[in-house]
CSV table of C-alpha atoms in Angstrom, one decimal:
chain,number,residue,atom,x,y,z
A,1009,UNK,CA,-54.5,-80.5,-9.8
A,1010,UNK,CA,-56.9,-82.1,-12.5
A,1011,UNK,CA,-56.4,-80.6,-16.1
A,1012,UNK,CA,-59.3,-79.1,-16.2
A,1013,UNK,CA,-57.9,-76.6,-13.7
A,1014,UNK,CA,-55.1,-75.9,-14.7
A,1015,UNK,CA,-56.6,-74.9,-18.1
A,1016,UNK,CA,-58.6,-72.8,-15.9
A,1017,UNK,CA,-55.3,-71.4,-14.1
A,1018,UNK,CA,-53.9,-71.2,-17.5
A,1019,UNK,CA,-56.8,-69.1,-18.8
A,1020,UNK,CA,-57.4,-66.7,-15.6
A,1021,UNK,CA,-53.4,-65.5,-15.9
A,1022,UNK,CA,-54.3,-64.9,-19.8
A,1023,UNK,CA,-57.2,-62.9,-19.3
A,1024,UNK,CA,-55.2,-61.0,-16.1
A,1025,UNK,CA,-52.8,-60.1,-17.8
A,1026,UNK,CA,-54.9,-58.9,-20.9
A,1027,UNK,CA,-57.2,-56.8,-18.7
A,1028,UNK,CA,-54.0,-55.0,-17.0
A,1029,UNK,CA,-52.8,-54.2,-20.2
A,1030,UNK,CA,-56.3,-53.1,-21.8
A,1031,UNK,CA,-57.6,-51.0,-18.4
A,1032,UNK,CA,-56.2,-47.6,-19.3
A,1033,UNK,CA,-58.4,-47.8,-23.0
A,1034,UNK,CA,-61.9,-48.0,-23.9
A,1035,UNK,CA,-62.9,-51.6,-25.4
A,1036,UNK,CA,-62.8,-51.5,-28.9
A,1037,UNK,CA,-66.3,-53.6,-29.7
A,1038,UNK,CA,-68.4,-53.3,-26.2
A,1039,UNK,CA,-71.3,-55.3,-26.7
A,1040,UNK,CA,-73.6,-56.6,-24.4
A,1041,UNK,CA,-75.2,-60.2,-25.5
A,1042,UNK,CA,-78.5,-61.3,-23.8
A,1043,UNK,CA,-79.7,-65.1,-23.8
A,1044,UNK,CA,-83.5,-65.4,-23.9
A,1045,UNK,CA,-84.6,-65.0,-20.5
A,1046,UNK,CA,-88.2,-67.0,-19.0
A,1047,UNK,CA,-90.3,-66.6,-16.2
A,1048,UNK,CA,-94.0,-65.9,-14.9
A,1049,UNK,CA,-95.7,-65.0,-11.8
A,1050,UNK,CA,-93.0,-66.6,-9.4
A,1051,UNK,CA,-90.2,-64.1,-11.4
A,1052,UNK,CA,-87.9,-63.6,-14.6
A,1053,UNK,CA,-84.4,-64.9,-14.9
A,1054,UNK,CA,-82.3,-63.3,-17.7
A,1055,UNK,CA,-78.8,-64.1,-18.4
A,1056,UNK,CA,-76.1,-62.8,-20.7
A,1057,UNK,CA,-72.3,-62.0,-21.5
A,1058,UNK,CA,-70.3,-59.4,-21.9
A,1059,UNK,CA,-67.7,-59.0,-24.9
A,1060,UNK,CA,-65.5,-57.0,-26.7
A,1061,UNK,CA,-65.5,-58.4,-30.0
A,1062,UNK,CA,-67.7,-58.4,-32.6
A,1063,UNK,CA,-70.7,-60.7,-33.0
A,1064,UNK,CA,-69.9,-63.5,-35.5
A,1065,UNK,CA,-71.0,-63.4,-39.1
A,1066,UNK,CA,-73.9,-65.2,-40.2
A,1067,UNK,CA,-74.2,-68.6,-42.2
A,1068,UNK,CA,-74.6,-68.1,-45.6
A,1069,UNK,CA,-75.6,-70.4,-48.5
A,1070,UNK,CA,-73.0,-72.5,-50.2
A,1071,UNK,CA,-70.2,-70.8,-48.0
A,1072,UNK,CA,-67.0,-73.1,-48.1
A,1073,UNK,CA,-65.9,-75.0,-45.0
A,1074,UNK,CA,-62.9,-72.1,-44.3
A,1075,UNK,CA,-65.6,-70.1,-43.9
A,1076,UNK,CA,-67.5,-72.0,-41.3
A,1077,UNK,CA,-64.5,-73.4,-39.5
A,1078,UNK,CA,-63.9,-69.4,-38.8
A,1079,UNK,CA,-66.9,-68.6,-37.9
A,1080,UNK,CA,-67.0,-71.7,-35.0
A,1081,UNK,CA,-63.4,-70.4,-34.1
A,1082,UNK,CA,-64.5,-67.1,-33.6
A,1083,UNK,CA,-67.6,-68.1,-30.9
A,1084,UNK,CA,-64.7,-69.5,-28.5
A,1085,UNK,CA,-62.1,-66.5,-29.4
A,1086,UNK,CA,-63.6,-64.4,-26.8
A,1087,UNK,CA,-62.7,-61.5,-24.9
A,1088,UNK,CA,-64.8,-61.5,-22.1
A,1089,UNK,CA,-65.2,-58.5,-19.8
A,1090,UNK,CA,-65.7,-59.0,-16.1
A,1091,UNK,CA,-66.4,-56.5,-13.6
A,1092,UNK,CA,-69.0,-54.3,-16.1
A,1093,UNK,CA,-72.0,-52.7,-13.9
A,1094,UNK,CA,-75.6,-53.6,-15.5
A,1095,UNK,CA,-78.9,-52.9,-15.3
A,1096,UNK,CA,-81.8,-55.2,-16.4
A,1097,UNK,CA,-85.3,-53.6,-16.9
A,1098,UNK,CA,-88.5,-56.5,-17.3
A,1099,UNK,CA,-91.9,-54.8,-17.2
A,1100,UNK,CA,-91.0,-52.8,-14.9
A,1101,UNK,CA,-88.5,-54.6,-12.4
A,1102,UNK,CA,-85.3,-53.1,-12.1
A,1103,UNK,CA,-82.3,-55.3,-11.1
A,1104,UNK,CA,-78.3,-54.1,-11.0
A,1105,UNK,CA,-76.2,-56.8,-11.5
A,1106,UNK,CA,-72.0,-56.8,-12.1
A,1107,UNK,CA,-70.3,-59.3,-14.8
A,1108,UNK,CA,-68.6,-62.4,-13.3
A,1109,UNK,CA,-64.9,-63.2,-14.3
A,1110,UNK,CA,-65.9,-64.5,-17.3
A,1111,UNK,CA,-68.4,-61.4,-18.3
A,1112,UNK,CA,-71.1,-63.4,-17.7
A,1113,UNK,CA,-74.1,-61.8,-15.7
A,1114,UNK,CA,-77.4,-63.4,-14.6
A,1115,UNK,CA,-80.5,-61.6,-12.8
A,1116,UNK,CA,-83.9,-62.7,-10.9
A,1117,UNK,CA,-86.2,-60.1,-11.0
A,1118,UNK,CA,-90.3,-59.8,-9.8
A,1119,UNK,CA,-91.7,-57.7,-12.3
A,1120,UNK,CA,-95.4,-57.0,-10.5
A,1121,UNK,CA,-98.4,-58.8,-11.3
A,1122,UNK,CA,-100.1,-59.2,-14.6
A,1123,UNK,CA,-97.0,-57.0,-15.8
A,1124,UNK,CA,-95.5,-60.0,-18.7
A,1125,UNK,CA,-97.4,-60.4,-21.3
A,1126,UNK,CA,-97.2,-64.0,-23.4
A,1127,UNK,CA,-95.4,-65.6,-25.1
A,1128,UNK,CA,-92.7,-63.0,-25.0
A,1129,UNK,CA,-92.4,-59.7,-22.6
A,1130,UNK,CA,-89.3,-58.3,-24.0
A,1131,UNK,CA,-87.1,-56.3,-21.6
A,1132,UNK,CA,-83.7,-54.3,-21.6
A,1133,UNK,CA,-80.0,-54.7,-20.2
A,1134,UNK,CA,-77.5,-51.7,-20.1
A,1135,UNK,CA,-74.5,-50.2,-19.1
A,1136,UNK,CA,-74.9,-48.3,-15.9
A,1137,UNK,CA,-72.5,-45.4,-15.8
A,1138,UNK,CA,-69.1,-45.6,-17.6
A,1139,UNK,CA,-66.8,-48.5,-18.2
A,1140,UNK,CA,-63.5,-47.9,-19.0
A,1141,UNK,CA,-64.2,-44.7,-20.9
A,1142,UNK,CA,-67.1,-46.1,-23.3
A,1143,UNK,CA,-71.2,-46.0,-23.6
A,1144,UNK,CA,-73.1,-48.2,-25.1
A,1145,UNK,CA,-76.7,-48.5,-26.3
A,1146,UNK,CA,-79.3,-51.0,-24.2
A,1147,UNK,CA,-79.1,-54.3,-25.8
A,1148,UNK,CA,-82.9,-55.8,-25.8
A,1149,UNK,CA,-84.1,-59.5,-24.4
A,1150,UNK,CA,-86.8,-61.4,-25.1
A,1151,UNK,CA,-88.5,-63.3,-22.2
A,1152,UNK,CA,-90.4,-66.5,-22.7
A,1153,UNK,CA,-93.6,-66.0,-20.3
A,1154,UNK,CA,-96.0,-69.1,-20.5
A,1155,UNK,CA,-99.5,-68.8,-21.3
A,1156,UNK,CA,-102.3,-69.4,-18.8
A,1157,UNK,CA,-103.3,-72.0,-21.4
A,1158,UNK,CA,-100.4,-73.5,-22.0
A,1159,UNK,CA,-101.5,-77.8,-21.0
A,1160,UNK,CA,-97.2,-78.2,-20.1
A,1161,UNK,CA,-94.0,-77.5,-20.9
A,1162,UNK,CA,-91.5,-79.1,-23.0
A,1163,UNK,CA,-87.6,-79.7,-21.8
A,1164,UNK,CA,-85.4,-80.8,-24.0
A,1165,UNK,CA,-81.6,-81.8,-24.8
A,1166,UNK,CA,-80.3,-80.5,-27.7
A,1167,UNK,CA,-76.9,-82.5,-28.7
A,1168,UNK,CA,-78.1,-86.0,-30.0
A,1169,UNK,CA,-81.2,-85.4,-29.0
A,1170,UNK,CA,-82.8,-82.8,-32.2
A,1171,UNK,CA,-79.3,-82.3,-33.1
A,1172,UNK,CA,-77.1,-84.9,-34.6
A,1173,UNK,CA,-73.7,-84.3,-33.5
A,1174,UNK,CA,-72.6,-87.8,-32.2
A,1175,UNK,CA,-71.0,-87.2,-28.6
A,1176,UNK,CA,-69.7,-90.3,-28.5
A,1177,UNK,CA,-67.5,-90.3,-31.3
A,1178,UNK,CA,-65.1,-87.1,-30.2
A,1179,UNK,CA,-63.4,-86.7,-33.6
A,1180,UNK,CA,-66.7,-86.7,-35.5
A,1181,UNK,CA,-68.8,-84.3,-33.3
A,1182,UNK,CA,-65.3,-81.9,-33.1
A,1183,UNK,CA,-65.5,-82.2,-36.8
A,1184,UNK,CA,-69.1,-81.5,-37.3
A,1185,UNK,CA,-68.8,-78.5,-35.0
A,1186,UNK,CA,-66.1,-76.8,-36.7
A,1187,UNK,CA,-67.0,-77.5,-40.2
A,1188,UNK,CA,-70.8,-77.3,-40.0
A,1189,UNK,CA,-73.4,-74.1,-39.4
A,1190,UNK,CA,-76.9,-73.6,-38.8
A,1191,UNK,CA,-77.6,-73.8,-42.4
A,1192,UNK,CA,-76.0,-77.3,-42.7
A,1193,UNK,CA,-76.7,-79.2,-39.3
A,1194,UNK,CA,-79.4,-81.4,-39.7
A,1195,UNK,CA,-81.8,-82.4,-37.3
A,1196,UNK,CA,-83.4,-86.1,-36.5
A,1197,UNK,CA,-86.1,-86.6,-39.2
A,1198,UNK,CA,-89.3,-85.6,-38.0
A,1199,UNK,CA,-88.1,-83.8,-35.0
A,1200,UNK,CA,-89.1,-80.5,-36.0
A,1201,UNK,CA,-92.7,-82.0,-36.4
A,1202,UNK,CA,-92.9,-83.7,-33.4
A,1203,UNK,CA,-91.7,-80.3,-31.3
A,1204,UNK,CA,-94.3,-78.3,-33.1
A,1205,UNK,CA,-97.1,-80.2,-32.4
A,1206,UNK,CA,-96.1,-80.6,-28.5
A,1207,UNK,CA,-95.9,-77.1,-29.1
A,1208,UNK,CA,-99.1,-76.5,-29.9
A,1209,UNK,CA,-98.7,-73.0,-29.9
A,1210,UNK,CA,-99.1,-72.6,-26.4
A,1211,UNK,CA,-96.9,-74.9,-25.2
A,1212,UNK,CA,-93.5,-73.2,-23.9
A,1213,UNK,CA,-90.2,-75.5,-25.0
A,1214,UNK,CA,-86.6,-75.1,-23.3
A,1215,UNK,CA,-83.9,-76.3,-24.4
A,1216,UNK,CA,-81.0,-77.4,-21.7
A,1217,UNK,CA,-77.8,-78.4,-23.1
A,1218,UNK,CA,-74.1,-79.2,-21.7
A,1219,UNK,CA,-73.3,-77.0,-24.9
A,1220,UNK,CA,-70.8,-74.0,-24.2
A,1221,UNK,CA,-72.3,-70.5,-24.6
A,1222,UNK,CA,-69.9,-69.8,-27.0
A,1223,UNK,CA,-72.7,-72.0,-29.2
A,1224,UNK,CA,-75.6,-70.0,-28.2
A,1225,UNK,CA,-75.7,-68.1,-31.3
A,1226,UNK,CA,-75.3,-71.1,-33.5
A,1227,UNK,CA,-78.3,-73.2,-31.8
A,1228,UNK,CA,-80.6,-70.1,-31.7
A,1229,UNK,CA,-79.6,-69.5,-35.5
A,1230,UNK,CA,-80.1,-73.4,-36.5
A,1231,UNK,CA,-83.6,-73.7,-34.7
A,1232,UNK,CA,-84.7,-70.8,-36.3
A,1233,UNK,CA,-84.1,-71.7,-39.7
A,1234,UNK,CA,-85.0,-75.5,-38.9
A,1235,UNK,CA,-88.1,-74.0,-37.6
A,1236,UNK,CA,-87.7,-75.4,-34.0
A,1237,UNK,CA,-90.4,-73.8,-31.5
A,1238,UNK,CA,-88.2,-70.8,-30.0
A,1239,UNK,CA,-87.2,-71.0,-26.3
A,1240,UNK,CA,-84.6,-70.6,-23.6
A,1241,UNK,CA,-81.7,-72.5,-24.9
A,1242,UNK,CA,-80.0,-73.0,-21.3
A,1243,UNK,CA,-75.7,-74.0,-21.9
A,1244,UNK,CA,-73.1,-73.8,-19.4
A,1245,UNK,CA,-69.5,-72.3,-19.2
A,1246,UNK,CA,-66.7,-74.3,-21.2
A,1247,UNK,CA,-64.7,-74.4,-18.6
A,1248,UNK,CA,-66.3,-73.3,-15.4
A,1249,UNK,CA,-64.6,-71.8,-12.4
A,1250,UNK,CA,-62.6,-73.3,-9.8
A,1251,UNK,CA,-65.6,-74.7,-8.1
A,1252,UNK,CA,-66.1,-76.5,-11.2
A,1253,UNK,CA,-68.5,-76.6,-14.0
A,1254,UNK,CA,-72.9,-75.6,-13.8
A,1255,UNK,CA,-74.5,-79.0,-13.6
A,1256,UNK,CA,-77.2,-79.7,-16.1
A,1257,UNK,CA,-79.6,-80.3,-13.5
A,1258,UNK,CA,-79.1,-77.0,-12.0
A,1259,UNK,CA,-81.1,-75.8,-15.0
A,1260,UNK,CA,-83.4,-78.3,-15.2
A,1261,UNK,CA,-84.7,-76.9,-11.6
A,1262,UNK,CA,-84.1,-73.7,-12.6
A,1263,UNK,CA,-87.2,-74.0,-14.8
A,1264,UNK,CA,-88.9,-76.6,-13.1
A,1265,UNK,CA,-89.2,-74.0,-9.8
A,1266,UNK,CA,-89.6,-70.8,-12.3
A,1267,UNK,CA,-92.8,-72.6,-13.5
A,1268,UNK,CA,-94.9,-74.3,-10.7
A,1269,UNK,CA,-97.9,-74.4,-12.2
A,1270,UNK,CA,-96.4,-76.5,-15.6
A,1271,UNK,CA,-96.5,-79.9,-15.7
A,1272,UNK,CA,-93.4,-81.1,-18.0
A,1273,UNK,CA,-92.3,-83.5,-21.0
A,1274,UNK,CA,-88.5,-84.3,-21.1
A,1275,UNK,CA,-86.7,-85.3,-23.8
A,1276,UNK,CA,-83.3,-86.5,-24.1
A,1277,UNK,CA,-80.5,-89.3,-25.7
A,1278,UNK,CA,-78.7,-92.3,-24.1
A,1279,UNK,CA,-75.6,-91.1,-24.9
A,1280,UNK,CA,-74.2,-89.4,-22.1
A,1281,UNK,CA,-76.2,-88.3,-18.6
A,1282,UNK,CA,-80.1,-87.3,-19.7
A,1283,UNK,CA,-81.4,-90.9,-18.5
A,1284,UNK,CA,-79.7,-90.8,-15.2
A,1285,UNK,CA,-80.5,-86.8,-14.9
A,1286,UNK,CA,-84.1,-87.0,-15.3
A,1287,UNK,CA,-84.7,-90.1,-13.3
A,1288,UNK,CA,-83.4,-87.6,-10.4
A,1289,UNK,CA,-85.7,-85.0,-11.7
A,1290,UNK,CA,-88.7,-87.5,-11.7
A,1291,UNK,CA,-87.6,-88.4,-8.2
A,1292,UNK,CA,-87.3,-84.8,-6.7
A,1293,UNK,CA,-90.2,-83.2,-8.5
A,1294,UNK,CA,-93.2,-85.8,-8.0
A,1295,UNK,CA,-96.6,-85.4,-10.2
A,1296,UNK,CA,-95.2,-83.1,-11.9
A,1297,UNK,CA,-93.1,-85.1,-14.7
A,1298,UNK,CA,-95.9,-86.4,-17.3
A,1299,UNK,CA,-93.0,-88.7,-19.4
A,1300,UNK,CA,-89.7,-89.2,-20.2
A,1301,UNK,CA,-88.3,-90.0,-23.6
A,1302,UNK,CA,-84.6,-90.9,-24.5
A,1303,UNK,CA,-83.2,-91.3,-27.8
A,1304,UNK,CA,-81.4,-94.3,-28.3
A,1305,UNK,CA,-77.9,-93.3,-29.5
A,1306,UNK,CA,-75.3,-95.5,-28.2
A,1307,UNK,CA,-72.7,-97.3,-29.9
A,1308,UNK,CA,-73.0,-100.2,-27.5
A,1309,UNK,CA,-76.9,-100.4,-26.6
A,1310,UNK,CA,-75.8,-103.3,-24.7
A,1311,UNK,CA,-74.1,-101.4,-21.8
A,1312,UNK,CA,-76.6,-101.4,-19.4
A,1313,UNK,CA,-76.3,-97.4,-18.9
A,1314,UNK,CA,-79.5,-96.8,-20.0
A,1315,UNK,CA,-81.2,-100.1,-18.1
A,1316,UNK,CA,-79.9,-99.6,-14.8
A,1317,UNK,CA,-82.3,-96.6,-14.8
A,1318,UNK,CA,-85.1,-98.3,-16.5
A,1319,UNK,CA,-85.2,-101.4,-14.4
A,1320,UNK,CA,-86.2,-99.7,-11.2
A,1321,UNK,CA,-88.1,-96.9,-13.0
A,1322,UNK,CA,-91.8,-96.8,-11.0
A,1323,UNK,CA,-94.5,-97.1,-13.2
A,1324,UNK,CA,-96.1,-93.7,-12.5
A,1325,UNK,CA,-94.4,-92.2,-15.3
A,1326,UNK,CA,-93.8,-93.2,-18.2
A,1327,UNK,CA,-89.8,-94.0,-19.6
A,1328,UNK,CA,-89.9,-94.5,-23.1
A,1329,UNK,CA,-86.5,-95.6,-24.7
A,1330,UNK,CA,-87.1,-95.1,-28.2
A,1331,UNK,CA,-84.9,-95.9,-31.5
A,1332,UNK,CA,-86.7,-92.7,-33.8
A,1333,UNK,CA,-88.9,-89.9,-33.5
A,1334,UNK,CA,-92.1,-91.9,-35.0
A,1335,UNK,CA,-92.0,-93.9,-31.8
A,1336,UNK,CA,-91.8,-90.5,-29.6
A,1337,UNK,CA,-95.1,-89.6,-31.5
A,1338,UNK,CA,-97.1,-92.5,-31.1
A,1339,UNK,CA,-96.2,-92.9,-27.5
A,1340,UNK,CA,-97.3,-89.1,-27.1
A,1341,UNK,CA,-100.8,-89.2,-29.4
A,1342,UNK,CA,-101.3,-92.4,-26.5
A,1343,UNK,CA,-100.8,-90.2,-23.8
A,1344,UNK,CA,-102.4,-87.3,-25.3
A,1345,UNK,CA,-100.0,-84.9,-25.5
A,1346,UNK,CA,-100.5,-84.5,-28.8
């Protein structure tokens, strides 16, 4: 058995054994957490989680690092609740939906036409009936509905990519997660700038990550106050279930198919998968990819990672390795997408 599941195993007698003991009495903090849904006229996808524990504290100004190291401890420290009954109400389409084992719950719906509204159609998730003896008010999500204007769309990594966290170096990006908040993470200099004016205002951005959702929060809360263009920020599971972890590029055509008429831009780093990722995207969704930009983040450019993608990369589309986010722009205002 690999590690990975037997931390799984490890983790499923935990939470067994916690849920036999906590059946007979109402959760002490139910609370239902939606993740901002997207869709259009080919349907809505909303995800979420359920929890009993409260949501985190916020980031404050000139908070010490004790205070942030807590706050990153507390996003993993959760008590997830499977089995909960749901509904999920988007302009009008009604979908019933049950918790996985790890409380997390996602929906397609086919709200009717002309029923979103852009760029946000927002839309309710609630408890249907009782759950272990407790009620609980509707939480509200927000769905990202594209623009009949809108030129494309914009797909982007987060880690290393807008975010510097350096994968690569374990024991710094462990360290920058635990010590740092959305307040303090910095972004790539002139990343914000270059986002916006993709953006356009029209332009819908999502952000796919191989980020936990226990980090959900955080990224939402950092491009906020960094004053990212908001989106879906799409993560995966820290651990995954037995058959193993959501694949990146399971969300990648999660959008891609949720948005037929969008041309895209995709944006990612060298340092782990994004190259080798969206070359398969480029390859499965033809004409519809308008360029790909990588950040170039390695420790060892030299590896060949990165050029064993580029060397028998057509030239339809464009593959731009680039060292900073100037060279992103330029190759964009080329192109015209900005």
């Amino acid at each position: 058995m690999s590690p990975r599941r037997w931390v799984v195993a490890l983790e499923r007698a935990w939470d067994s054994t916690r849920l036999r003991r906590d059946r007979s009495s109402p959760p002490t903090h139910f609370r239902i957490e939606p993740y901002i849904g997207h869709g259009g006229p080919d349907g809505v996808v909303v995800r979420g989680r359920v929890l009993d524990n409260p949501p985190g504290a916020d980031a404050v100004d000139g908070e010490g690092v004790g205070a942030a190291v807590r706050r990153t401890l507390q996003h993993f420290a959760t008590r997830e609740l499977p089995g909960v009954p749901l509904r999920v109400t988007v302009a009008g389409a009604v979908a019933e939906t049950v918790t996985d084992e790890e409380g997390y719950f996602r929906v397609r719906l086919e709200p009717p036409p002309g029923a979103l509204t852009s760029p946000w159609t927002p839309g309710t998730v609630e408890l249907v009936g009782d759950y272990r003896g407790t009620t609980a008010p509707a939480a509200v999500v927000q769905v990202r509905v594209p623009s009949a204007e809108a030129r494309f769309g914009i797909l982007s990594d987060v880690d290393d990519t807008i975010l510097e966290t350096g994968v690569q170096r374990a024991l710094r990006m462990v360290l920058r997660t635990l010590t740092g908040s959305s307040l303090t993470r910095t972004p790539f200099p002139g990343a914000v700038e270059l986002y916006r004016d993709l953006e356009a205002g029209v332009n819908p951005v999502f952000y796919v990550s191989s980020s936990p959702w226990n980090l959900h929060a955080f990224l939402l809360a950092f491009l906020r106050h960094r004053g990212f263009p908001l989106g879906p920020v799409l993560l995966r599971d820290l651990l995954g279930t037995w058959a193993g972890r959501e694949h990146k590029d399971d969300r990648i055509r999660e959008v891609l198919d949720l948005h037929p008429q969008l041309s895209f831009v995709l944006l990612g780093d060298s340092g782990e998968h994004d190259p080798q990722i969206y070359a398969e995207t480029v390859r499965a969704y033809p004409g519809r990819i308008l360029a790909v930009y990588i950040r170039e983040v390695r420790l060892d450019p030299g590896d060949g990672r990165v050029e064993m993608v580029s060397g028998s990369w057509g030239s339809e589309v464009p593959f731009v390795l680039a060292a900073d986010t100037d060279a992103v722009r330029r190759h964009a205002t080329g192109l015209g997408l900005l």
